[in-house]
Amino acid sequence: MDTKELARKIRIHTLEMTSRGGSSHVGAAFSMADIVAVLYGNVLNVDPNDPKKPSRDRFILSKGHAGAAIYAALAETGFFPVEKLKTHYQDGSNLSGHVSHKGIPGVELSTGSLGHGLPVGTGMAKAAKLRNDSHRVIVLLGDGECDEGSNWEAILFAAHHKLDNLVAIVDYNKIQSLATVSETLGLEPFTDKWQSFGWNVVEVDGHDHVSLKNSLSAEARVPGKPTCVLAHTIKGRGVSFMENSVLWHYRTARGEEFDAALKELEDAA
Amino acid sequence: MRDHFIERLSLMAEQDPRIMLITGDLGFCVFDDYRDRFPNQFINAGIAEQNMVGLATGLALEGHIVFTYSIANFVFMRCLEQIRNDASYHDCNVNVVCVGGGFSYGALGVSHHATEDLAIMRSLPGLTVVSPCDHWEASEATEAVADTAGVSYLRLDKSSAPNSYENGEEFRLGKTRRVRDGFDVTLAATGGILSNALAAAEELAKHGIQARVLSVHTLKPLDAEALVSAAKETTGIVTIEEHTVDGGLGGAVAESLLESGVMPGFFHRIGLREGFSSIVGSQNYLRTHYGMDHEAIVAKVIQLLGARKTRLMEKHVA
């Protein structure tokens, strides 16, 4: 699958969904769009015709506020009709602003409150180990989300139990809801923190599809250690005026802003 | 109750490899035998309750029947959101076991007094809330919650009422047990404090008052039928719980009766009415201190029956 094209479609859908519903978090969805496209286009062993297949890889979006991008990826890869995306954030819909599993094939876990995905993924990885299953569990976290102590409980647990079937990807766009990460609660030296907790850490450019594919491939597994893929990203990536801006964590693109953003994404084809 | 829980769980683990026990680093010596026999069905999650529930959810989503275990408030309060959003919203068979309900750890201080748990857990969607009164109920409830879909909260008390099990009796979640019959007053209790209700019933009998004693081991779903019968067949209802009077057993019974359109002759909630229970002591001492021992129950029943008699007489005269 052309993952660059998938990423572009994810961004266009996300822009339309958040604009139509007047919802937030377009910047957070854009920063991870390439990661999500590589996962669904090239990495995850998942089957839209058998979403609960026992041997599938488990993917959890822990930064649930960026759920629009996951719904878009699932629709584009055949889990449900693309048409359904139009109901996102609308009255009576089950496509909620934060990702939900109820009635949505392909979503493993509903999230929205931060710091929940990695502990649950750790339980799934532990269960796979107990059964000697070979699938992986991949959890995508935000950087601001790493303020939550529950993540660090799971990080301790996963290393102690040698869960090398677990991958945590951090969408490290360096901006959280009100300010930059470094102004809010600094995470650096971030790589050192994960390493000192016993994880294998790989730093990548989170918009470079080849690097992402290599670092996320099953072959990249380091025996006995869980892996953290620290993906350096740009918040709002793909629309010039949204990039690297705190504003676009919450702002909704409307009117001329929407048209300009859509044009940039369409021209990128 | 704790020992009966682990004994029953061991039997279940032997028969069903899906059973998984996760402790939050508590239960010194309690789990040694279980851990040695079932190493793949035991995890010490460390002192990390949020991760413990996340872990439990992940394991349950993969088909395990999980029990999480810790003392009093630790097992549900720190990780309440994980119980709600992760375990319950995803319909997981996760059974949250609180060892030390109420004042079980009375001398350890307010951090260890589990006196709001029933109200909090009762409000969560999809939960089954169970508070056994004796060893038999605790053992039966252990298996029953595992057989029940979704999240269950199992409150284990340090104290236990005398076993009231009758041969052939079947334990059913959501079905109140009538452990003593009478028609003058109903004493509806949950947990080990049922022993105080039974002692009060003995004492009341000396005054010629026959009390019905109900073990309301399941707060959710509540046995509305048994409570409506109690309201109709006895003069009034007193609820007894080692818990705040706000939103626990008393609250649940009141809600249920009012919605059923049945008004008992009188109604009173015995439980913790102060704010924080900052005075410490043994479980029995604290029951007396906070006005929920058998003497307090007897005094309240006599007062309520007397007041009702006076009201009825005044009405008759008028």
Coordinates of C-alpha atoms in Angstrom, one line a residue:
Chain A
M1 CA 0.0 0.0 0.0
D2 CA 1.2 3.5 -0.7
T3 CA 1.5 4.7 2.8
K4 CA 2.2 8.4 1.8
E5 CA -1.1 8.5 0.0
L6 CA -2.8 6.8 3.0
A7 CA -1.3 9.5 5.3
R8 CA -2.6 12.2 2.9
K9 CA -6.1 10.7 3.0
I10 CA -6.0 10.4 6.7
R11 CA -5.2 14.1 7.0
I12 CA -7.9 15.1 4.6
H13 CA -10.5 13.0 6.4
T14 CA -9.4 14.3 9.7
L15 CA -9.6 17.9 8.6
E16 CA -13.1 17.4 7.2
M17 CA -14.3 15.4 10.3
T18 CA -13.0 17.9 12.9
S19 CA -14.2 20.8 10.8
R20 CA -17.7 19.4 10.3
G21 CA -18.1 18.5 14.0
G22 CA -16.3 21.6 15.3
S23 CA -14.0 19.3 17.3
S24 CA -10.4 19.9 18.3
H25 CA -7.1 18.1 18.1
V26 CA -6.4 18.3 14.4
G27 CA -2.8 19.2 15.2
A28 CA -2.4 16.1 17.3
A29 CA -3.9 13.9 14.6
F30 CA -1.7 15.4 11.9
S31 CA 1.5 14.9 13.9
M32 CA 0.8 11.1 14.0
A33 CA -0.8 10.7 10.6
D34 CA 2.4 9.2 9.0
I35 CA 2.9 6.8 11.9
V36 CA -0.7 5.6 11.6
A37 CA -0.4 5.3 7.8
V38 CA 2.7 3.2 8.1
L39 CA 1.1 1.0 10.8
Y40 CA -2.1 0.3 8.9
G41 CA -0.5 0.3 5.5
N42 CA 2.6 -1.7 6.1
V43 CA 3.2 -2.9 9.7
L44 CA 0.1 -4.2 11.5
N45 CA -1.0 -7.7 10.8
V46 CA -4.7 -6.9 10.9
D47 CA -7.6 -8.1 8.6
P48 CA -10.6 -5.9 8.0
N49 CA -12.6 -9.1 7.1
D50 CA -11.7 -10.7 10.4
P51 CA -11.1 -7.9 12.9
K52 CA -11.0 -10.2 15.9
K53 CA -8.7 -12.8 14.4
P54 CA -6.7 -14.2 17.4
S55 CA -3.3 -13.9 15.7
R56 CA -3.8 -10.2 14.8
D57 CA -1.4 -7.5 16.1
R58 CA -3.1 -5.4 18.8
F59 CA -3.0 -1.7 18.2
I60 CA -4.0 0.8 20.9
L61 CA -4.3 4.5 20.4
S62 CA -3.6 5.9 23.9
K63 CA -3.8 9.5 22.8
G64 CA -7.5 9.0 22.2
H65 CA -8.1 12.7 21.4
A66 CA -6.5 12.1 18.0
G67 CA -9.1 9.3 17.3
A68 CA -10.3 10.9 14.1
A69 CA -7.1 9.8 12.4
I70 CA -7.7 6.2 13.5
Y71 CA -11.3 6.2 12.2
A72 CA -10.0 7.5 8.9
A73 CA -7.3 4.9 8.7
L74 CA -9.7 2.1 9.5
A75 CA -12.2 3.3 6.9
E76 CA -9.6 3.7 4.3
T77 CA -8.3 0.2 4.9
G78 CA -11.7 -1.4 4.7
F79 CA -12.9 -1.9 8.3
F80 CA -16.0 0.2 7.7
P81 CA -17.4 2.4 4.9
V82 CA -15.6 5.7 4.4
E83 CA -19.1 7.3 4.3
K84 CA -19.5 6.6 8.0
L85 CA -16.8 9.2 8.7
K86 CA -19.3 11.9 8.0
T87 CA -21.1 11.0 11.3
H88 CA -18.0 11.7 13.4
Y89 CA -18.8 14.0 16.4
Q90 CA -22.4 14.3 15.2
D91 CA -25.6 13.7 17.2
G92 CA -26.4 10.0 17.6
S93 CA -23.1 8.8 16.2
N94 CA -20.8 6.2 17.8
L95 CA -17.7 7.8 16.2
S96 CA -16.9 9.9 19.3
G97 CA -14.3 12.6 19.5
H98 CA -12.1 10.3 21.6
V99 CA -11.7 6.9 20.1
S100 CA -14.3 4.3 21.1
H101 CA -14.5 0.6 20.3
K102 CA -18.3 0.1 20.7
G103 CA -19.6 -0.9 17.3
I104 CA -16.4 0.1 15.5
P105 CA -14.6 -2.9 14.0
G106 CA -10.8 -2.6 14.4
V107 CA -10.7 -0.5 17.5
E108 CA -9.2 -2.6 20.4
L109 CA -9.6 -0.1 23.2
S110 CA -11.6 3.1 23.9
T111 CA -9.4 5.8 25.3
G112 CA -9.7 9.5 25.9
S113 CA -8.4 9.8 29.4
L114 CA -4.6 9.8 29.1
G115 CA -2.3 7.2 30.5
H116 CA -4.6 4.2 30.0
G117 CA -3.4 2.6 26.8
L118 CA 0.0 1.4 27.8
P119 CA -1.1 -0.4 31.0
V120 CA -3.8 -2.3 29.0
G121 CA -1.3 -3.0 26.2
T122 CA 1.0 -4.4 28.8
G123 CA -1.7 -6.8 29.9
M124 CA -2.3 -7.9 26.4
A125 CA 1.4 -8.4 25.8
K126 CA 1.6 -10.4 29.1
A127 CA -1.3 -12.6 27.9
A128 CA 0.4 -13.3 24.6
K129 CA 3.6 -14.3 26.4
L130 CA 1.6 -16.7 28.6
R131 CA 0.2 -18.3 25.5
N132 CA 3.4 -18.2 23.5
D133 CA 1.5 -16.2 20.8
S134 CA 3.7 -14.4 18.3
H135 CA 1.7 -11.3 17.6
R136 CA 2.7 -7.9 18.9
V137 CA 1.0 -5.2 20.9
I138 CA 1.7 -1.7 19.7
V139 CA 0.6 1.4 21.7
L140 CA 0.8 4.9 20.4
L141 CA 1.2 7.6 23.0
G142 CA 1.4 11.3 23.0
D143 CA 4.3 13.1 24.6
G144 CA 2.2 15.3 26.9
E145 CA 0.6 12.0 28.0
C146 CA 3.9 10.9 29.4
D147 CA 3.2 13.2 32.3
E148 CA 0.8 10.6 33.6
G149 CA 2.3 8.4 36.3
S150 CA 0.3 5.3 35.2
N151 CA 2.5 5.1 32.1
W152 CA 5.6 4.8 34.2
E153 CA 4.0 2.1 36.2
A154 CA 3.5 0.2 33.0
I155 CA 7.0 1.0 31.7
L156 CA 8.4 -0.5 34.9
F157 CA 6.2 -3.6 34.6
A158 CA 6.9 -4.3 30.9
A159 CA 10.7 -4.2 31.3
H160 CA 10.6 -6.3 34.5
H161 CA 8.5 -8.9 32.7
K162 CA 10.7 -8.8 29.5
L163 CA 7.7 -8.0 27.3
D164 CA 9.6 -7.8 24.0
N165 CA 6.3 -8.2 22.1
L166 CA 5.3 -4.8 23.3
V167 CA 6.1 -1.6 21.3
A168 CA 5.3 1.9 22.6
I169 CA 5.5 4.6 20.0
V170 CA 5.6 8.2 21.3
D171 CA 4.4 10.9 19.0
Y172 CA 7.0 13.4 20.2
N173 CA 5.7 16.6 18.7
K174 CA 6.9 18.7 21.7
I175 CA 3.7 20.6 22.1
Q176 CA 0.9 19.8 24.6
S177 CA -2.4 21.4 25.2
L178 CA -1.4 24.8 26.6
A179 CA 2.3 25.2 25.8
T180 CA 5.3 23.3 24.7
V181 CA 6.4 20.1 26.5
S182 CA 9.6 21.8 27.8
E183 CA 7.6 24.7 29.2
T184 CA 5.0 22.4 30.9
L185 CA 6.8 19.4 32.3
G186 CA 10.0 18.7 30.6
L187 CA 10.6 15.1 29.5
E188 CA 14.3 15.4 28.5
P189 CA 16.5 13.5 28.5
F190 CA 13.6 11.4 27.2
T191 CA 15.6 8.6 25.5
D192 CA 17.7 8.1 28.6
K193 CA 14.6 7.8 30.8
W194 CA 13.2 4.9 28.7
Q195 CA 16.6 3.3 28.5
S196 CA 17.2 3.5 32.2
F197 CA 13.8 1.8 32.7
G198 CA 15.1 -1.1 30.7
W199 CA 13.6 -0.5 27.3
N200 CA 15.2 -0.7 23.9
V201 CA 14.8 2.8 22.4
V202 CA 14.8 3.8 18.7
E203 CA 14.6 7.4 17.7
V204 CA 13.2 8.1 14.3
D205 CA 11.8 10.9 12.2
G206 CA 8.1 10.3 12.6
H207 CA 7.3 11.6 9.1
D208 CA 9.9 9.5 7.3
H209 CA 8.0 6.4 6.2
V210 CA 11.1 4.3 5.5
S211 CA 12.5 4.9 8.9
L212 CA 9.2 4.3 10.5
K213 CA 8.7 1.0 8.7
N214 CA 12.1 -0.2 9.6
S215 CA 11.9 0.7 13.3
L216 CA 8.3 -0.8 13.6
S217 CA 8.9 -4.0 11.7
A218 CA 8.6 -7.3 13.6
E219 CA 12.3 -8.0 12.8
A220 CA 13.3 -5.0 14.9
R221 CA 12.3 -6.8 18.1
V222 CA 15.1 -7.0 20.7
P223 CA 14.8 -10.2 22.7
G224 CA 14.0 -9.7 26.3
K225 CA 13.2 -6.0 26.0
P226 CA 10.1 -3.9 25.2
T227 CA 10.8 -1.3 22.5
C228 CA 10.0 2.4 22.5
V229 CA 10.0 4.1 19.2
L230 CA 10.5 7.8 19.9
A231 CA 9.1 9.4 16.8
H232 CA 10.1 13.1 16.4
T233 CA 7.2 14.8 14.8
I234 CA 5.8 18.2 14.0
K235 CA 2.4 19.0 15.5
G236 CA 0.0 20.0 12.7
R237 CA 2.3 18.4 10.1
G238 CA 0.9 18.7 6.5
V239 CA -0.7 22.2 6.7
S240 CA 1.9 25.0 6.8
F241 CA 0.0 27.3 9.1
M242 CA -0.9 24.6 11.6
E243 CA 2.7 23.3 12.0
N244 CA 4.4 23.7 15.3
S245 CA 1.6 25.7 16.8
V246 CA 0.0 25.4 20.2
L247 CA -3.1 27.0 18.7
W248 CA -4.0 24.0 16.6
H249 CA -4.3 21.6 19.5
Y250 CA -7.8 23.0 20.1
R251 CA -8.7 25.2 17.1
T252 CA -11.1 24.0 14.5
A253 CA -10.4 25.0 10.8
R254 CA -13.4 26.8 9.4
G255 CA -14.2 29.0 6.4
E256 CA -11.0 30.3 4.7
E257 CA -8.8 28.4 7.0
F258 CA -10.5 25.1 6.1
D259 CA -10.3 25.9 2.4
A260 CA -6.6 26.8 2.6
A261 CA -5.8 23.7 4.6
L262 CA -7.7 21.4 2.3
K263 CA -6.0 22.9 -0.7
E264 CA -2.5 22.3 0.8
L265 CA -3.4 18.7 1.5
E266 CA -4.9 18.2 -2.0
D267 CA -2.0 19.8 -3.7
A268 CA 0.4 17.4 -1.9
A269 CA -0.9 14.5 -4.0
Chain B
M1 CA -13.0 -14.1 54.8
R2 CA -9.7 -13.6 53.1
D3 CA -8.6 -17.2 53.7
H4 CA -11.9 -18.5 52.4
F5 CA -11.5 -16.3 49.3
I6 CA -8.1 -17.7 48.5
E7 CA -9.1 -21.2 49.3
R8 CA -12.0 -21.0 46.9
L9 CA -9.9 -19.2 44.3
S10 CA -7.3 -22.0 44.4
L11 CA -10.0 -24.6 43.7
M12 CA -11.2 -22.5 40.8
A13 CA -7.6 -21.9 39.4
E14 CA -7.0 -25.6 39.5
Q15 CA -10.0 -26.2 37.3
D16 CA -9.8 -23.2 35.0
P17 CA -6.5 -22.0 33.6
R18 CA -8.1 -18.6 32.7
I19 CA -8.2 -17.6 36.4
M20 CA -5.6 -15.0 37.1
L21 CA -4.8 -13.3 40.4
I22 CA -3.0 -9.9 40.5
T23 CA -2.0 -8.4 43.8
G24 CA -0.9 -4.9 44.3
D25 CA 2.0 -6.1 46.5
L26 CA -0.2 -7.0 49.4
G27 CA -1.2 -10.3 51.0
F28 CA 2.0 -11.3 53.0
C29 CA 2.1 -15.1 53.3
V30 CA -1.5 -15.3 52.0
F31 CA -0.7 -16.3 48.5
D32 CA 2.4 -18.5 49.0
D33 CA 0.6 -21.7 48.3
Y34 CA -1.4 -20.3 45.4
R35 CA 1.7 -18.8 43.8
D36 CA 3.6 -22.0 44.1
R37 CA 0.9 -24.1 42.6
F38 CA -0.2 -21.7 39.9
P39 CA 2.8 -19.6 38.9
N40 CA 1.3 -18.7 35.6
Q41 CA -1.9 -17.5 37.2
F42 CA -0.4 -15.1 39.6
I43 CA 1.2 -11.7 39.2
N44 CA 2.4 -9.2 41.7
A45 CA 1.9 -5.9 39.9
G46 CA 3.9 -4.0 42.5
I47 CA 2.6 -1.0 44.3
A48 CA 1.0 0.4 41.1
E49 CA -2.8 0.1 41.2
Q50 CA -3.5 2.0 38.0
N51 CA -1.3 -0.3 36.0
M52 CA -2.7 -3.3 37.9
V53 CA -6.2 -2.5 36.6
G54 CA -4.9 -1.7 33.1
L55 CA -3.0 -5.0 33.2
A56 CA -6.2 -6.8 34.4
T57 CA -8.1 -5.3 31.5
G58 CA -5.6 -6.4 28.9
L59 CA -5.5 -9.9 30.3
A60 CA -9.3 -10.0 30.5
L61 CA -9.6 -8.8 26.9
E62 CA -7.4 -11.8 25.9
G63 CA -9.8 -14.2 27.7
H64 CA -8.6 -14.4 31.3
I65 CA -10.8 -14.2 34.4
V66 CA -9.0 -11.7 36.5
F67 CA -9.0 -11.0 40.2
T68 CA -7.2 -7.8 41.4
Y69 CA -6.4 -7.7 45.1
S70 CA -5.4 -5.1 47.6
I71 CA -6.2 -3.5 50.9
A72 CA -9.3 -1.3 51.4
N73 CA -9.3 1.8 49.3
F74 CA -6.1 1.0 47.3
V75 CA -7.8 -1.5 45.1
F76 CA -10.4 0.8 43.7
M77 CA -10.0 4.4 44.6
R78 CA -6.6 5.2 43.1
C79 CA -7.5 3.3 39.9
L80 CA -11.2 4.1 39.8
E81 CA -11.0 5.6 36.3
Q82 CA -9.2 2.5 35.1
I83 CA -12.0 0.4 36.5
R84 CA -14.6 2.6 34.8
N85 CA -13.1 3.3 31.4
D86 CA -10.9 0.2 30.9
A87 CA -12.4 -2.8 32.7
S88 CA -16.1 -1.9 32.8
Y89 CA -16.6 -0.1 29.5
H90 CA -14.9 -3.0 27.8
D91 CA -17.1 -5.6 29.6
C92 CA -14.1 -7.3 31.1
N93 CA -14.4 -10.1 33.6
V94 CA -12.3 -8.3 36.2
N95 CA -13.1 -8.9 39.9
V96 CA -11.9 -6.2 42.2
V97 CA -11.3 -7.7 45.6
C98 CA -11.0 -5.3 48.5
V99 CA -9.6 -7.0 51.6
G100 CA -10.6 -5.0 54.6
G101 CA -14.0 -3.4 54.2
G102 CA -15.2 -0.8 56.6
F103 CA -13.1 -0.6 59.8
S104 CA -11.3 -4.0 59.3
Y105 CA -8.1 -2.1 59.5
G106 CA -9.5 0.3 62.1
A107 CA -6.4 1.1 64.0
L108 CA -4.4 1.9 60.9
G109 CA -6.1 5.1 60.4
V110 CA -8.4 6.9 57.9
S111 CA -6.3 5.9 54.8
H112 CA -7.3 2.3 55.6
H113 CA -10.9 2.8 56.4
A114 CA -13.0 1.7 53.4
T115 CA -16.2 3.6 54.2
E116 CA -17.3 5.0 50.8
D117 CA -16.5 2.1 48.6
L118 CA -20.0 0.7 48.3
A119 CA -21.5 4.0 47.3
I120 CA -18.7 4.7 44.8
M121 CA -18.7 1.3 43.2
R122 CA -22.5 1.1 43.1
S123 CA -22.6 4.1 40.9
L124 CA -20.4 2.7 38.1
P125 CA -22.2 1.3 35.1
G126 CA -22.1 -2.4 34.7
L127 CA -20.7 -3.3 38.1
T128 CA -21.9 -6.1 40.4
V129 CA -21.2 -5.1 44.0
V130 CA -21.0 -7.8 46.7
S131 CA -20.3 -7.5 50.4
P132 CA -20.5 -11.0 52.1
C133 CA -21.4 -11.3 55.8
D134 CA -19.7 -14.5 56.6
H135 CA -17.2 -17.1 55.4
W136 CA -19.7 -19.1 53.5
E137 CA -21.0 -16.1 51.6
A138 CA -17.4 -14.9 50.9
S139 CA -16.4 -18.3 49.5
E140 CA -19.6 -18.6 47.4
A141 CA -19.3 -15.0 46.2
T142 CA -15.8 -15.6 44.9
E143 CA -17.0 -18.2 42.5
A144 CA -20.2 -16.3 41.7
V145 CA -18.4 -13.1 40.6
A146 CA -16.1 -15.1 38.3
D147 CA -19.1 -16.6 36.7
T148 CA -20.6 -13.2 36.2
A149 CA -19.8 -11.1 33.1
G150 CA -18.3 -7.7 33.5
V151 CA -16.7 -6.1 36.5
S152 CA -17.5 -7.2 40.1
Y153 CA -16.5 -5.6 43.3
L154 CA -16.0 -8.0 46.2
R155 CA -15.7 -6.5 49.6
L156 CA -14.1 -8.8 52.1
D157 CA -14.4 -8.0 55.8
K158 CA -12.0 -9.0 58.5
S159 CA -14.9 -9.8 60.8
S160 CA -17.5 -12.4 59.9
A161 CA -21.0 -13.1 61.2
P162 CA -21.6 -16.6 62.5
N163 CA -22.2 -18.9 59.6
S164 CA -25.9 -19.0 58.9
Y165 CA -25.6 -21.4 56.0
E166 CA -28.3 -24.1 55.9
N167 CA -27.7 -27.4 54.2
G168 CA -28.6 -27.3 50.6
E169 CA -28.8 -23.5 50.5
E170 CA -27.8 -22.0 47.2
F171 CA -26.0 -18.6 47.1
R172 CA -27.3 -16.4 44.4
L173 CA -25.9 -12.9 43.5
G174 CA -28.7 -10.4 43.8
K175 CA -30.8 -12.6 46.1
T176 CA -31.0 -11.4 49.7
R177 CA -30.8 -14.1 52.4
R178 CA -33.3 -14.1 55.3
V179 CA -31.1 -15.3 58.2
R180 CA -33.7 -14.7 60.9
D181 CA -37.4 -14.2 60.6
G182 CA -39.7 -11.8 62.4
F183 CA -42.4 -9.3 61.7
D184 CA -41.9 -6.4 64.0
V185 CA -38.9 -4.8 62.3
T186 CA -36.4 -5.6 59.5
L187 CA -32.7 -5.3 60.1
A188 CA -31.1 -5.3 56.7
A189 CA -27.3 -5.5 56.9
T190 CA -24.4 -6.0 54.6
G191 CA -21.0 -7.4 55.5
G192 CA -19.6 -8.8 58.7
I193 CA -21.6 -6.2 60.7
L194 CA -24.5 -8.5 60.2
S195 CA -23.3 -10.2 63.4
N196 CA -24.3 -7.0 65.2
A197 CA -27.7 -7.2 63.6
L198 CA -28.1 -10.8 64.8
A199 CA -27.0 -9.8 68.3
A200 CA -29.5 -6.9 68.3
A201 CA -32.3 -9.3 67.2
E202 CA -31.5 -11.6 70.1
E203 CA -31.7 -8.6 72.5
L204 CA -34.9 -7.3 70.9
A205 CA -36.5 -10.7 71.4
K206 CA -36.1 -10.2 75.1
H207 CA -38.2 -7.1 74.8
G208 CA -40.8 -9.1 72.8
I209 CA -39.7 -7.6 69.5
Q210 CA -39.3 -10.1 66.7
A211 CA -36.7 -8.8 64.1
R212 CA -36.3 -10.1 60.6
V213 CA -32.6 -10.1 59.7
L214 CA -31.6 -9.9 56.0
S215 CA -28.1 -10.4 54.6
V216 CA -28.0 -8.0 51.7
H217 CA -24.8 -9.4 50.3
T218 CA -25.4 -7.9 46.8
L219 CA -25.9 -4.2 46.7
K220 CA -26.0 -4.2 42.9
P221 CA -28.2 -5.6 41.6
L222 CA -30.3 -5.1 44.6
D223 CA -33.0 -7.6 45.6
A224 CA -36.0 -5.1 45.5
E225 CA -38.5 -7.9 46.0
A226 CA -37.2 -9.0 49.4
L227 CA -37.1 -5.3 50.5
V228 CA -40.6 -4.6 49.4
S229 CA -41.8 -7.7 51.2
A230 CA -39.9 -6.5 54.3
A231 CA -41.6 -3.1 54.1
K232 CA -45.0 -4.6 53.7
E233 CA -44.7 -7.5 56.2
T234 CA -42.7 -5.8 59.0
T235 CA -43.4 -2.5 60.8
G236 CA -40.2 -0.7 59.6
I237 CA -36.7 -1.1 58.2
V238 CA -33.3 -0.3 59.7
T239 CA -30.3 -0.7 57.4
I240 CA -26.9 -1.4 58.9
E241 CA -23.6 -1.0 57.2
E242 CA -20.0 -0.3 58.2
H243 CA -19.9 2.5 55.6
T244 CA -21.0 6.1 55.3
V245 CA -24.8 6.4 55.4
D246 CA -24.6 8.3 52.0
G247 CA -25.2 6.2 49.0
G248 CA -24.4 2.7 50.4
L249 CA -26.9 0.1 51.5
G250 CA -29.3 2.5 53.2
G251 CA -29.3 4.7 50.1
A252 CA -29.9 1.8 47.8
V253 CA -32.7 0.4 49.9
A254 CA -34.4 3.9 50.2
E255 CA -34.2 4.4 46.4
S256 CA -35.6 1.0 45.7
L257 CA -38.5 1.3 48.1
L258 CA -39.5 4.7 47.0
E259 CA -39.5 3.8 43.4
S260 CA -41.5 0.7 44.2
G261 CA -44.1 2.9 45.8
V262 CA -43.8 1.2 49.1
M263 CA -43.3 3.2 52.2
P264 CA -42.1 1.3 55.3
G265 CA -43.6 2.3 58.7
F266 CA -40.3 3.8 59.6
F267 CA -36.9 3.8 58.0
H268 CA -33.4 4.5 59.4
R269 CA -29.9 4.1 58.2
I270 CA -27.2 3.0 60.7
G271 CA -23.7 3.7 59.5
L272 CA -21.0 6.3 59.6
R273 CA -22.5 9.8 60.1
E274 CA -19.4 11.7 60.9
G275 CA -17.0 13.0 58.3
F276 CA -13.6 11.3 58.4
S277 CA -13.3 8.5 61.0
S278 CA -10.2 10.0 62.6
I279 CA -10.6 8.1 65.9
V280 CA -9.0 4.7 65.5
G281 CA -9.3 1.4 67.2
S282 CA -10.4 -2.2 66.7
Q283 CA -13.3 -3.0 64.4
N284 CA -15.5 -3.7 67.3
Y285 CA -14.4 -0.6 69.2
L286 CA -15.1 1.6 66.1
R287 CA -18.6 0.1 65.6
T288 CA -19.4 1.2 69.2
H289 CA -17.7 4.5 68.8
Y290 CA -19.5 5.4 65.6
G291 CA -22.9 4.2 66.9
M292 CA -23.4 1.0 64.8
D293 CA -23.0 -1.8 67.4
H294 CA -25.8 -4.0 68.6
E295 CA -26.7 -1.7 71.5
A296 CA -27.1 1.2 69.1
I297 CA -29.3 -0.9 66.9
V298 CA -31.5 -2.0 69.8
A299 CA -31.9 1.5 71.1
K300 CA -32.8 2.9 67.7
V301 CA -35.4 0.1 67.0
I302 CA -37.1 0.6 70.4
Q303 CA -37.1 4.4 69.8
L304 CA -38.6 4.0 66.3
L305 CA -41.2 1.4 67.3
G306 CA -42.2 3.5 70.3
A307 CA -42.5 6.7 68.2
R308 CA -44.6 4.9 65.7
K309 CA -46.9 3.5 68.4
T310 CA -47.3 7.0 69.8
R311 CA -48.1 8.4 66.4
L312 CA -50.7 5.7 65.7
M313 CA -52.3 6.2 69.0
E314 CA -52.5 10.0 68.6
K315 CA -54.0 9.4 65.1
H316 CA -56.5 7.1 66.6
V317 CA -57.5 9.5 69.4
A318 CA -57.8 12.4 66.9

